[in-house]
Amino acid sequence: MHDGEKKEMKWIYEIIVSKIPPFSLLSYQYSILLQLLFLLILGIILGLVFQLKTISLAYGSLGILVAVLWSMLILQLGPTLRKFRAPLSKDENELLERYKGILFHKNHYEAIPGVAIFVPFMLYLFHDGSGLLKYWLGENPNILLLFFVSLLIWDVCYRMGLGIWTSILALWRSLELKKLAERRTELEHTPYTELRALRKLDINNVFFGLISLLLLPLIKSDPLFVIMIFAFMTFITLTNVISAYLISKVPWLPPDIYNLVKESSFAYVGTSLKGVTHITPVVYVFDGQRMFFNTSKEAKKLKVMKKNNKIAFLIDKRDMSNIYENKAVLFTGKVKIYGLLDVPLRLIQMLRTLRLFITKYPEYTRKYSTSELPKAWQLTPIIARILVEVKPARIIYWRGAKQISVPV
């Protein structure tokens, strides 16, 4: 894409709305809310003028609410992708640029799924055998009401199409990114913040699918559309769950650092409180995405981390015969200290981490499970040993005598 296209990254609906006052005078977030208010007031006025039932007004308001909720979720895409930094991998960078180029194509292909939903829906709706119009508007509805409902249906169908469009592209992007990640060399990688942002967008789309269930009261009188809504929800949800899972399996560390972190056995934890620094060696595990170490509830570093969660986490590999073969990586960032409240919320993650410790350090975990060690060192589940997760914000890597700063 050219620079102008990168900066624009808008869909046809946004472009049209951005040219119509007063919506054009507001940021997109506020213009969405103004559209909600405008459609809601217009719908209520038309309903009162043509004496619609209260339930019909409620159905119309629900349809508007769904469209706005979808808009707020879709709104995250453009700003998030605009802030993307280029991956330190030519192939991965080209893939993500291609993904953005297709997603926000100048020919606005994103409207095609919406049209493909809208046209058959309208043909079916105005077919003599369909009872939905009567269910919504009663007998012989006025032409203005029909026009307003058609506009609202287009709004909903367009956003349903966007959900399908973004979900299919997200799954394709995640599949390709995982394949490319397996072919990385040396320091090639996509930064952690970018991978986390992509995963967040996929999770947003999962909610996009679930929100569609709010449409069920509007179409419950037609079994065919009930089935279609459930099919849409299932497709959107499953597609994005798979995409988010694939993204979670893409390493955010380049191969050189990934292998160093995976293969090393010890690290040094640096903490600081009121100008007093503290450094201790720890054993740790790495699950391919996150680093964990555990510490005693009596340990000084834990007491410091509870007051200042900033941390330095150093892993090094030394060759005493040749200093130019030495490697080290320093992660600076913050920690998450796991507590009792995390047990029900992150039990699976905690059990996986425990299994990694047992597999990597069988002798260590066996000794720590005995009562032969000091109380502060005993591996008493939940009570005496505390699990800590490292959340890096910056990475510095040394290879030989050369220092390299690696984007997170």
Short mmCIF file of C-alpha atoms in Angstrom, two decimals:
data_model
loop_
_atom_site.label_atom_id
_atom_site.label_comp_id
_atom_site.label_asym_id
_atom_site.label_seq_id
_atom_site.Cartn_x
_atom_site.Cartn_y
_atom_site.Cartn_z
CA MET A 1 0.00 0.00 0.00
CA HIS A 2 1.01 3.59 -0.50
CA ASP A 3 1.43 5.86 2.51
CA GLY A 4 -1.92 7.56 1.87
CA GLU A 5 -3.74 4.23 1.80
CA LYS A 6 -2.03 3.14 5.01
CA LYS A 7 -3.12 6.29 6.77
CA GLU A 8 -6.69 6.13 5.43
CA MET A 9 -7.53 2.49 6.21
CA LYS A 10 -11.28 3.11 6.23
CA TRP A 11 -14.22 1.14 4.93
CA ILE A 12 -16.80 2.57 2.56
CA TYR A 13 -19.34 3.16 5.35
CA GLU A 14 -16.83 5.22 7.35
CA ILE A 15 -15.87 7.25 4.28
CA ILE A 16 -19.52 8.09 3.50
CA VAL A 17 -20.34 9.01 7.09
CA SER A 18 -17.18 11.13 7.39
CA LYS A 19 -18.48 13.37 4.57
CA ILE A 20 -21.96 13.97 6.05
CA PRO A 21 -22.39 16.73 8.65
CA PRO A 22 -22.79 16.71 11.61
CA PHE A 23 -21.14 13.25 11.74
CA SER A 24 -18.15 14.59 9.81
CA LEU A 25 -17.46 17.12 12.58
CA LEU A 26 -16.92 14.42 15.22
CA SER A 27 -14.42 11.65 15.78
CA TYR A 28 -15.61 8.26 14.59
CA GLN A 29 -16.35 7.06 18.15
CA TYR A 30 -18.70 9.97 18.82
CA SER A 31 -20.19 9.87 15.33
CA ILE A 32 -21.27 6.26 16.02
CA LEU A 33 -23.06 7.36 19.18
CA LEU A 34 -24.67 10.27 17.32
CA GLN A 35 -25.87 7.86 14.61
CA LEU A 36 -27.39 5.67 17.34
CA LEU A 37 -29.20 8.64 18.82
CA PHE A 38 -30.34 9.88 15.39
CA LEU A 39 -31.71 6.49 14.30
CA LEU A 40 -33.31 5.89 17.69
CA ILE A 41 -35.12 9.24 17.71
CA LEU A 42 -36.18 8.84 14.07
CA GLY A 43 -37.47 5.33 14.74
CA ILE A 44 -39.44 6.42 17.80
CA ILE A 45 -40.96 9.37 15.91
CA LEU A 46 -42.01 7.15 13.00
CA GLY A 47 -43.36 4.55 15.44
CA LEU A 48 -45.47 7.12 17.25
CA VAL A 49 -46.70 8.77 14.04
CA PHE A 50 -47.79 5.44 12.55
CA GLN A 51 -48.97 4.05 15.89
CA LEU A 52 -46.71 1.04 16.08
CA LYS A 53 -46.90 -1.29 19.07
CA THR A 54 -44.42 -0.75 21.90
CA ILE A 55 -42.84 -4.13 21.16
CA SER A 56 -42.10 -2.96 17.59
CA LEU A 57 -40.26 0.09 18.96
CA ALA A 58 -38.30 -2.23 21.25
CA TYR A 59 -37.35 -4.47 18.30
CA GLY A 60 -36.14 -1.47 16.29
CA SER A 61 -34.09 -0.17 19.23
CA LEU A 62 -32.54 -3.63 19.68
CA GLY A 63 -31.55 -3.75 16.01
CA ILE A 64 -29.90 -0.31 16.30
CA LEU A 65 -28.09 -1.38 19.50
CA VAL A 66 -26.64 -4.47 17.77
CA ALA A 67 -25.42 -2.39 14.82
CA VAL A 68 -23.74 0.11 17.16
CA LEU A 69 -22.11 -2.61 19.31
CA TRP A 70 -20.71 -4.18 16.15
CA SER A 71 -19.46 -0.79 14.99
CA MET A 72 -17.63 -0.21 18.28
CA LEU A 73 -15.86 -3.58 17.96
CA ILE A 74 -14.97 -3.10 14.29
CA LEU A 75 -13.73 0.38 15.16
CA GLN A 76 -10.73 -1.18 16.93
CA LEU A 77 -9.26 -2.55 13.69
CA GLY A 78 -8.16 0.61 11.90
CA PRO A 79 -6.43 2.43 14.80
CA THR A 80 -4.77 -0.79 16.01
CA LEU A 81 -3.34 -1.66 12.61
CA ARG A 82 -2.25 1.93 11.97
CA LYS A 83 0.01 1.75 15.06
CA PHE A 84 1.64 -1.49 13.92
CA ARG A 85 5.43 -1.55 13.81
CA ALA A 86 7.10 -3.46 11.01
CA PRO A 87 8.17 -6.98 12.04
CA LEU A 88 11.91 -7.71 11.91
CA SER A 89 11.21 -10.30 9.24
CA LYS A 90 10.80 -9.38 5.59
CA ASP A 91 8.30 -12.16 4.89
CA GLU A 92 6.17 -11.47 7.98
CA ASN A 93 6.17 -7.75 7.27
CA GLU A 94 5.02 -8.36 3.69
CA LEU A 95 2.27 -10.69 4.94
CA LEU A 96 0.90 -8.14 7.42
CA GLU A 97 1.06 -5.35 4.82
CA ARG A 98 -0.82 -7.59 2.39
CA TYR A 99 -3.37 -8.40 5.12
CA LYS A 100 -4.00 -4.70 5.77
CA GLY A 101 -4.10 -4.00 2.03
CA ILE A 102 -6.85 -6.59 1.46
CA LEU A 103 -8.75 -5.69 4.63
CA PHE A 104 -8.96 -2.00 3.67
CA HIS A 105 -8.78 -2.34 -0.11
CA LYS A 106 -9.49 0.77 -2.17
CA ASN A 107 -12.12 -1.19 -4.12
CA HIS A 108 -13.96 -1.84 -0.83
CA TYR A 109 -14.39 -5.57 -1.19
CA GLU A 110 -15.59 -5.62 2.42
CA ALA A 111 -19.04 -4.52 1.17
CA ILE A 112 -19.50 -7.68 -0.93
CA PRO A 113 -20.45 -10.05 1.95
CA GLY A 114 -22.88 -7.42 3.27
CA VAL A 115 -24.57 -7.11 -0.13
CA ALA A 116 -24.64 -10.92 -0.44
CA ILE A 117 -26.58 -11.06 2.85
CA PHE A 118 -28.79 -8.00 2.27
CA VAL A 119 -30.17 -8.83 -1.20
CA PRO A 120 -31.47 -12.38 -0.45
CA PHE A 121 -32.77 -11.17 2.92
CA MET A 122 -34.80 -8.37 1.33
CA LEU A 123 -36.14 -10.66 -1.42
CA TYR A 124 -37.25 -13.14 1.21
CA LEU A 125 -38.62 -10.41 3.48
CA PHE A 126 -40.86 -8.89 0.82
CA HIS A 127 -41.92 -12.27 -0.50
CA ASP A 128 -45.59 -12.99 0.10
CA GLY A 129 -44.75 -16.01 2.27
CA SER A 130 -42.65 -14.07 4.80
CA GLY A 131 -44.39 -13.01 7.98
CA LEU A 132 -41.54 -10.95 9.44
CA LEU A 133 -42.79 -7.57 8.18
CA LYS A 134 -46.19 -8.23 9.69
CA TYR A 135 -44.49 -9.40 12.91
CA TRP A 136 -42.49 -6.14 13.08
CA LEU A 137 -44.81 -3.49 11.61
CA GLY A 138 -48.32 -4.92 11.52
CA GLU A 139 -50.64 -4.98 8.51
CA ASN A 140 -50.00 -2.66 5.52
CA PRO A 141 -47.03 -0.64 6.88
CA ASN A 142 -46.42 2.86 5.51
CA ILE A 143 -43.74 3.35 2.81
CA LEU A 144 -41.68 5.57 5.14
CA LEU A 145 -41.61 2.80 7.74
CA LEU A 146 -40.55 0.31 5.08
CA PHE A 147 -37.75 2.62 3.95
CA PHE A 148 -36.52 3.13 7.52
CA VAL A 149 -36.59 -0.62 8.24
CA SER A 150 -34.75 -1.31 4.97
CA LEU A 151 -32.07 1.21 5.98
CA LEU A 152 -31.71 -0.45 9.38
CA ILE A 153 -31.55 -3.92 7.80
CA TRP A 154 -28.77 -2.72 5.48
CA ASP A 155 -26.90 -1.36 8.49
CA VAL A 156 -27.11 -4.75 10.21
CA CYS A 157 -26.33 -6.79 7.07
CA TYR A 158 -23.34 -4.61 6.18
CA ARG A 159 -21.84 -5.17 9.62
CA MET A 160 -22.57 -8.90 9.48
CA GLY A 161 -20.65 -8.92 6.21
CA LEU A 162 -17.79 -7.04 7.87
CA GLY A 163 -17.73 -9.69 10.61
CA ILE A 164 -17.41 -12.45 8.01
CA TRP A 165 -14.81 -10.48 6.01
CA THR A 166 -12.59 -9.70 8.99
CA SER A 167 -12.90 -13.23 10.42
CA ILE A 168 -11.88 -15.03 7.23
CA LEU A 169 -8.94 -12.68 6.69
CA ALA A 170 -7.87 -13.04 10.34
CA LEU A 171 -7.77 -16.84 10.07
CA TRP A 172 -5.80 -16.65 6.81
CA ARG A 173 -3.37 -14.15 8.36
CA SER A 174 -2.82 -16.29 11.46
CA LEU A 175 -2.25 -19.49 9.46
CA GLU A 176 0.28 -17.80 7.20
CA LEU A 177 2.04 -15.99 10.06
CA LYS A 178 2.50 -19.25 11.96
CA LYS A 179 3.98 -20.90 8.85
CA LEU A 180 6.39 -18.01 8.28
CA ALA A 181 7.41 -17.97 11.96
CA GLU A 182 8.62 -21.57 11.61
CA ARG A 183 11.10 -20.43 8.92
CA ARG A 184 12.67 -17.56 10.87
CA THR A 185 16.42 -17.18 11.24
CA GLU A 186 18.58 -15.35 13.79
CA LEU A 187 16.75 -12.19 14.98
CA GLU A 188 13.70 -12.31 12.69
CA HIS A 189 10.42 -11.93 14.58
CA THR A 190 7.17 -10.04 15.00
CA PRO A 191 7.15 -8.03 18.26
CA TYR A 192 5.12 -9.26 21.21
CA THR A 193 2.96 -6.12 21.34
CA GLU A 194 1.89 -6.62 17.72
CA LEU A 195 1.04 -10.30 18.22
CA ARG A 196 -0.90 -9.42 21.37
CA ALA A 197 -2.82 -6.72 19.44
CA LEU A 198 -3.75 -9.20 16.69
CA ARG A 199 -4.95 -11.69 19.29
CA LYS A 200 -7.03 -8.98 20.97
CA LEU A 201 -8.68 -8.14 17.63
CA ASP A 202 -9.57 -11.82 17.17
CA ILE A 203 -11.08 -11.97 20.67
CA ASN A 204 -13.11 -8.82 19.83
CA ASN A 205 -14.51 -10.67 16.84
CA VAL A 206 -15.51 -13.57 19.09
CA PHE A 207 -17.76 -11.10 20.93
CA PHE A 208 -18.94 -9.90 17.50
CA GLY A 209 -20.36 -13.38 16.94
CA LEU A 210 -21.96 -13.61 20.38
CA ILE A 211 -23.64 -10.19 20.01
CA SER A 212 -25.54 -11.51 16.98
CA LEU A 213 -27.67 -13.59 19.40
CA LEU A 214 -29.32 -10.32 20.46
CA LEU A 215 -31.09 -10.39 17.09
CA LEU A 216 -33.00 -13.57 17.99
CA PRO A 217 -36.08 -11.76 19.44
CA LEU A 218 -36.42 -9.90 16.11
CA ILE A 219 -36.52 -13.02 13.96
CA LYS A 220 -37.81 -15.70 16.37
CA SER A 221 -41.04 -16.03 14.34
CA ASP A 222 -39.04 -17.35 11.36
CA PRO A 223 -37.19 -20.65 12.04
CA LEU A 224 -35.00 -20.23 8.94
CA PHE A 225 -33.50 -16.97 10.20
CA VAL A 226 -33.06 -18.37 13.70
CA ILE A 227 -30.93 -21.15 12.20
CA MET A 228 -28.99 -18.61 10.11
CA ILE A 229 -28.21 -16.44 13.16
CA PHE A 230 -26.90 -19.47 15.06
CA ALA A 231 -24.85 -20.49 12.00
CA PHE A 232 -23.42 -16.98 11.73
CA MET A 233 -22.57 -16.87 15.44
CA THR A 234 -20.91 -20.31 15.30
CA PHE A 235 -18.88 -19.45 12.21
CA ILE A 236 -17.64 -16.09 13.54
CA THR A 237 -16.87 -17.46 17.00
CA LEU A 238 -15.04 -20.62 15.89
CA THR A 239 -13.08 -18.84 13.15
CA ASN A 240 -11.77 -16.21 15.56
CA VAL A 241 -11.11 -18.62 18.43
CA ILE A 242 -8.93 -20.68 16.06
CA SER A 243 -7.24 -17.54 14.74
CA ALA A 244 -6.51 -16.28 18.29
CA TYR A 245 -5.14 -19.71 19.24
CA LEU A 246 -2.82 -19.77 16.22
CA ILE A 247 -1.54 -16.27 17.05
CA SER A 248 -0.86 -17.38 20.63
CA LYS A 249 1.43 -20.10 19.21
CA VAL A 250 3.53 -17.69 17.13
CA PRO A 251 6.82 -17.07 19.01
CA TRP A 252 7.37 -13.40 19.84
CA LEU A 253 11.07 -14.00 20.38
CA PRO A 254 13.52 -14.34 17.47
CA PRO A 255 15.10 -17.82 17.11
CA ASP A 256 18.46 -16.86 18.68
CA ILE A 257 16.83 -15.53 21.86
CA TYR A 258 14.06 -18.15 21.88
CA ASN A 259 16.61 -20.98 21.93
CA LEU A 260 18.68 -19.26 24.63
CA VAL A 261 15.63 -18.79 26.87
CA LYS A 262 14.35 -22.31 26.19
CA GLU A 263 17.65 -24.09 26.83
CA SER A 264 19.03 -22.14 29.82
CA SER A 265 18.38 -23.29 33.37
CA PHE A 266 19.01 -20.20 35.48
CA ALA A 267 18.21 -16.49 35.45
CA TYR A 268 18.92 -13.49 37.65
CA VAL A 269 16.06 -11.39 38.98
CA GLY A 270 16.79 -7.73 39.71
CA THR A 271 14.39 -5.62 41.77
CA SER A 272 14.57 -2.19 43.37
CA LEU A 273 12.78 -0.32 46.12
CA LYS A 274 13.54 3.24 47.27
CA GLY A 275 16.97 3.17 45.66
CA VAL A 276 17.96 -0.19 47.21
CA THR A 277 18.58 -2.89 44.58
CA HIS A 278 18.28 -6.63 45.05
CA ILE A 279 19.51 -9.41 42.73
CA THR A 280 18.87 -13.14 43.17
CA PRO A 281 19.33 -16.24 40.98
CA VAL A 282 16.19 -18.24 40.15
CA VAL A 283 15.18 -21.28 38.18
CA TYR A 284 12.48 -20.60 35.62
CA VAL A 285 10.39 -22.18 32.88
CA PHE A 286 9.40 -20.89 29.45
CA ASP A 287 6.22 -22.18 27.78
CA GLY A 288 7.11 -20.72 24.38
CA GLN A 289 5.28 -17.48 25.12
CA ARG A 290 5.79 -16.58 28.77
CA MET A 291 8.49 -16.92 31.42
CA PHE A 292 7.69 -17.97 34.99
CA PHE A 293 9.66 -18.37 38.18
CA ASN A 294 8.49 -19.15 41.69
CA THR A 295 9.57 -17.69 44.96
CA SER A 296 8.94 -18.11 48.64
CA LYS A 297 6.28 -15.97 50.27
CA GLU A 298 8.99 -14.97 52.74
CA ALA A 299 11.49 -13.92 50.04
CA LYS A 300 12.73 -10.36 49.97
CA LYS A 301 12.25 -10.08 46.19
CA LEU A 302 8.56 -10.92 46.56
CA LYS A 303 8.08 -8.23 49.19
CA VAL A 304 9.84 -5.74 46.90
CA MET A 305 7.86 -6.80 43.80
CA LYS A 306 4.57 -6.29 45.64
CA LYS A 307 5.54 -2.64 46.17
CA ASN A 308 7.36 -2.11 42.87
CA ASN A 309 6.45 -4.55 40.11
CA LYS A 310 9.24 -3.42 37.76
CA ILE A 311 11.84 -6.12 37.14
CA ALA A 312 15.06 -6.96 35.32
CA PHE A 313 15.32 -10.61 34.23
CA LEU A 314 18.74 -11.70 32.93
CA ILE A 315 19.54 -15.03 31.25
CA ASP A 316 23.08 -15.74 30.12
CA LYS A 317 25.09 -18.55 28.57
CA ARG A 318 28.82 -18.48 29.23
CA ASP A 319 31.77 -20.05 27.43
CA MET A 320 34.81 -19.59 29.68
CA SER A 321 37.23 -20.63 26.91
CA ASN A 322 35.93 -18.09 24.38
CA ILE A 323 34.15 -14.93 25.57
CA TYR A 324 32.96 -14.22 22.02
CA GLU A 325 30.71 -17.27 22.25
CA ASN A 326 28.89 -15.82 25.26
CA LYS A 327 25.19 -14.99 24.89
CA ALA A 328 22.83 -13.15 27.21
CA VAL A 329 19.41 -11.56 27.11
CA LEU A 330 18.00 -8.97 29.50
CA PHE A 331 14.25 -8.52 29.83
CA THR A 332 13.04 -5.40 31.60
CA GLY A 333 9.40 -4.87 32.34
CA LYS A 334 6.87 -5.82 34.99
CA VAL A 335 5.75 -8.93 36.83
CA LYS A 336 2.40 -10.48 37.55
CA ILE A 337 2.28 -12.13 40.95
CA TYR A 338 -0.21 -15.01 41.03
CA GLY A 339 -2.43 -15.13 44.11
CA LEU A 340 -5.40 -17.11 45.42
CA LEU A 341 -7.81 -15.23 43.14
CA ASP A 342 -5.86 -16.49 40.12
CA VAL A 343 -6.44 -20.15 41.05
CA PRO A 344 -10.01 -20.38 39.66
CA LEU A 345 -9.27 -17.99 36.79
CA ARG A 346 -5.90 -19.38 35.66
CA LEU A 347 -5.87 -22.88 37.10
CA ILE A 348 -5.05 -24.57 33.78
CA GLN A 349 -2.12 -22.19 33.15
CA MET A 350 -0.81 -22.76 36.69
CA LEU A 351 -1.02 -26.56 36.35
CA ARG A 352 0.79 -26.41 33.00
CA THR A 353 3.52 -24.29 34.58
CA LEU A 354 3.85 -26.75 37.48
CA ARG A 355 4.25 -29.58 34.98
CA LEU A 356 6.97 -27.61 33.18
CA PHE A 357 8.86 -27.15 36.48
CA ILE A 358 8.57 -30.87 37.29
CA THR A 359 9.77 -31.84 33.81
CA LYS A 360 12.66 -29.37 33.68
CA TYR A 361 13.82 -29.66 37.30
CA PRO A 362 12.73 -33.09 38.63
CA GLU A 363 15.39 -33.14 41.39
CA TYR A 364 14.68 -29.55 42.40
CA THR A 365 10.93 -30.05 42.72
CA ARG A 366 11.38 -33.35 44.56
CA LYS A 367 13.62 -31.75 47.21
CA TYR A 368 11.39 -28.70 47.55
CA SER A 369 8.43 -30.98 48.22
CA THR A 370 10.10 -32.34 51.36
CA SER A 371 10.23 -30.76 54.79
CA GLU A 372 14.02 -31.01 55.00
CA LEU A 373 14.52 -27.45 53.74
CA PRO A 374 13.86 -24.21 55.67
CA LYS A 375 10.19 -23.27 55.94
CA ALA A 376 10.62 -20.31 53.59
CA TRP A 377 11.92 -22.66 50.89
CA GLN A 378 9.38 -25.46 51.20
CA LEU A 379 7.22 -26.15 48.15
CA THR A 380 3.90 -26.01 49.97
CA PRO A 381 1.23 -25.67 47.24
CA ILE A 382 -0.35 -22.20 47.03
CA ILE A 383 0.73 -21.18 50.54
CA ALA A 384 4.55 -21.08 50.62
CA ARG A 385 5.57 -20.87 46.95
CA ILE A 386 4.32 -18.02 44.79
CA LEU A 387 4.22 -18.13 40.97
CA VAL A 388 5.50 -15.02 39.18
CA GLU A 389 5.12 -14.21 35.46
CA VAL A 390 7.58 -11.92 33.66
CA LYS A 391 5.97 -9.37 31.32
CA PRO A 392 8.75 -7.80 29.22
CA ALA A 393 8.62 -4.24 27.92
CA ARG A 394 12.19 -4.11 26.55
CA ILE A 395 14.77 -6.67 25.43
CA ILE A 396 18.53 -6.28 25.13
CA TYR A 397 20.48 -9.17 23.63
CA TRP A 398 24.22 -9.77 23.70
CA ARG A 399 25.85 -12.07 21.20
CA GLY A 400 29.63 -12.23 21.59
CA ALA A 401 30.66 -8.66 22.32
CA LYS A 402 27.79 -7.07 20.42
CA GLN A 403 24.71 -5.57 22.13
CA ILE A 404 21.43 -5.62 20.19
CA SER A 405 18.19 -3.94 21.21
CA VAL A 406 15.20 -6.04 20.20
CA PRO A 407 11.69 -4.50 19.92
CA VAL A 408 9.11 -6.16 22.15
#
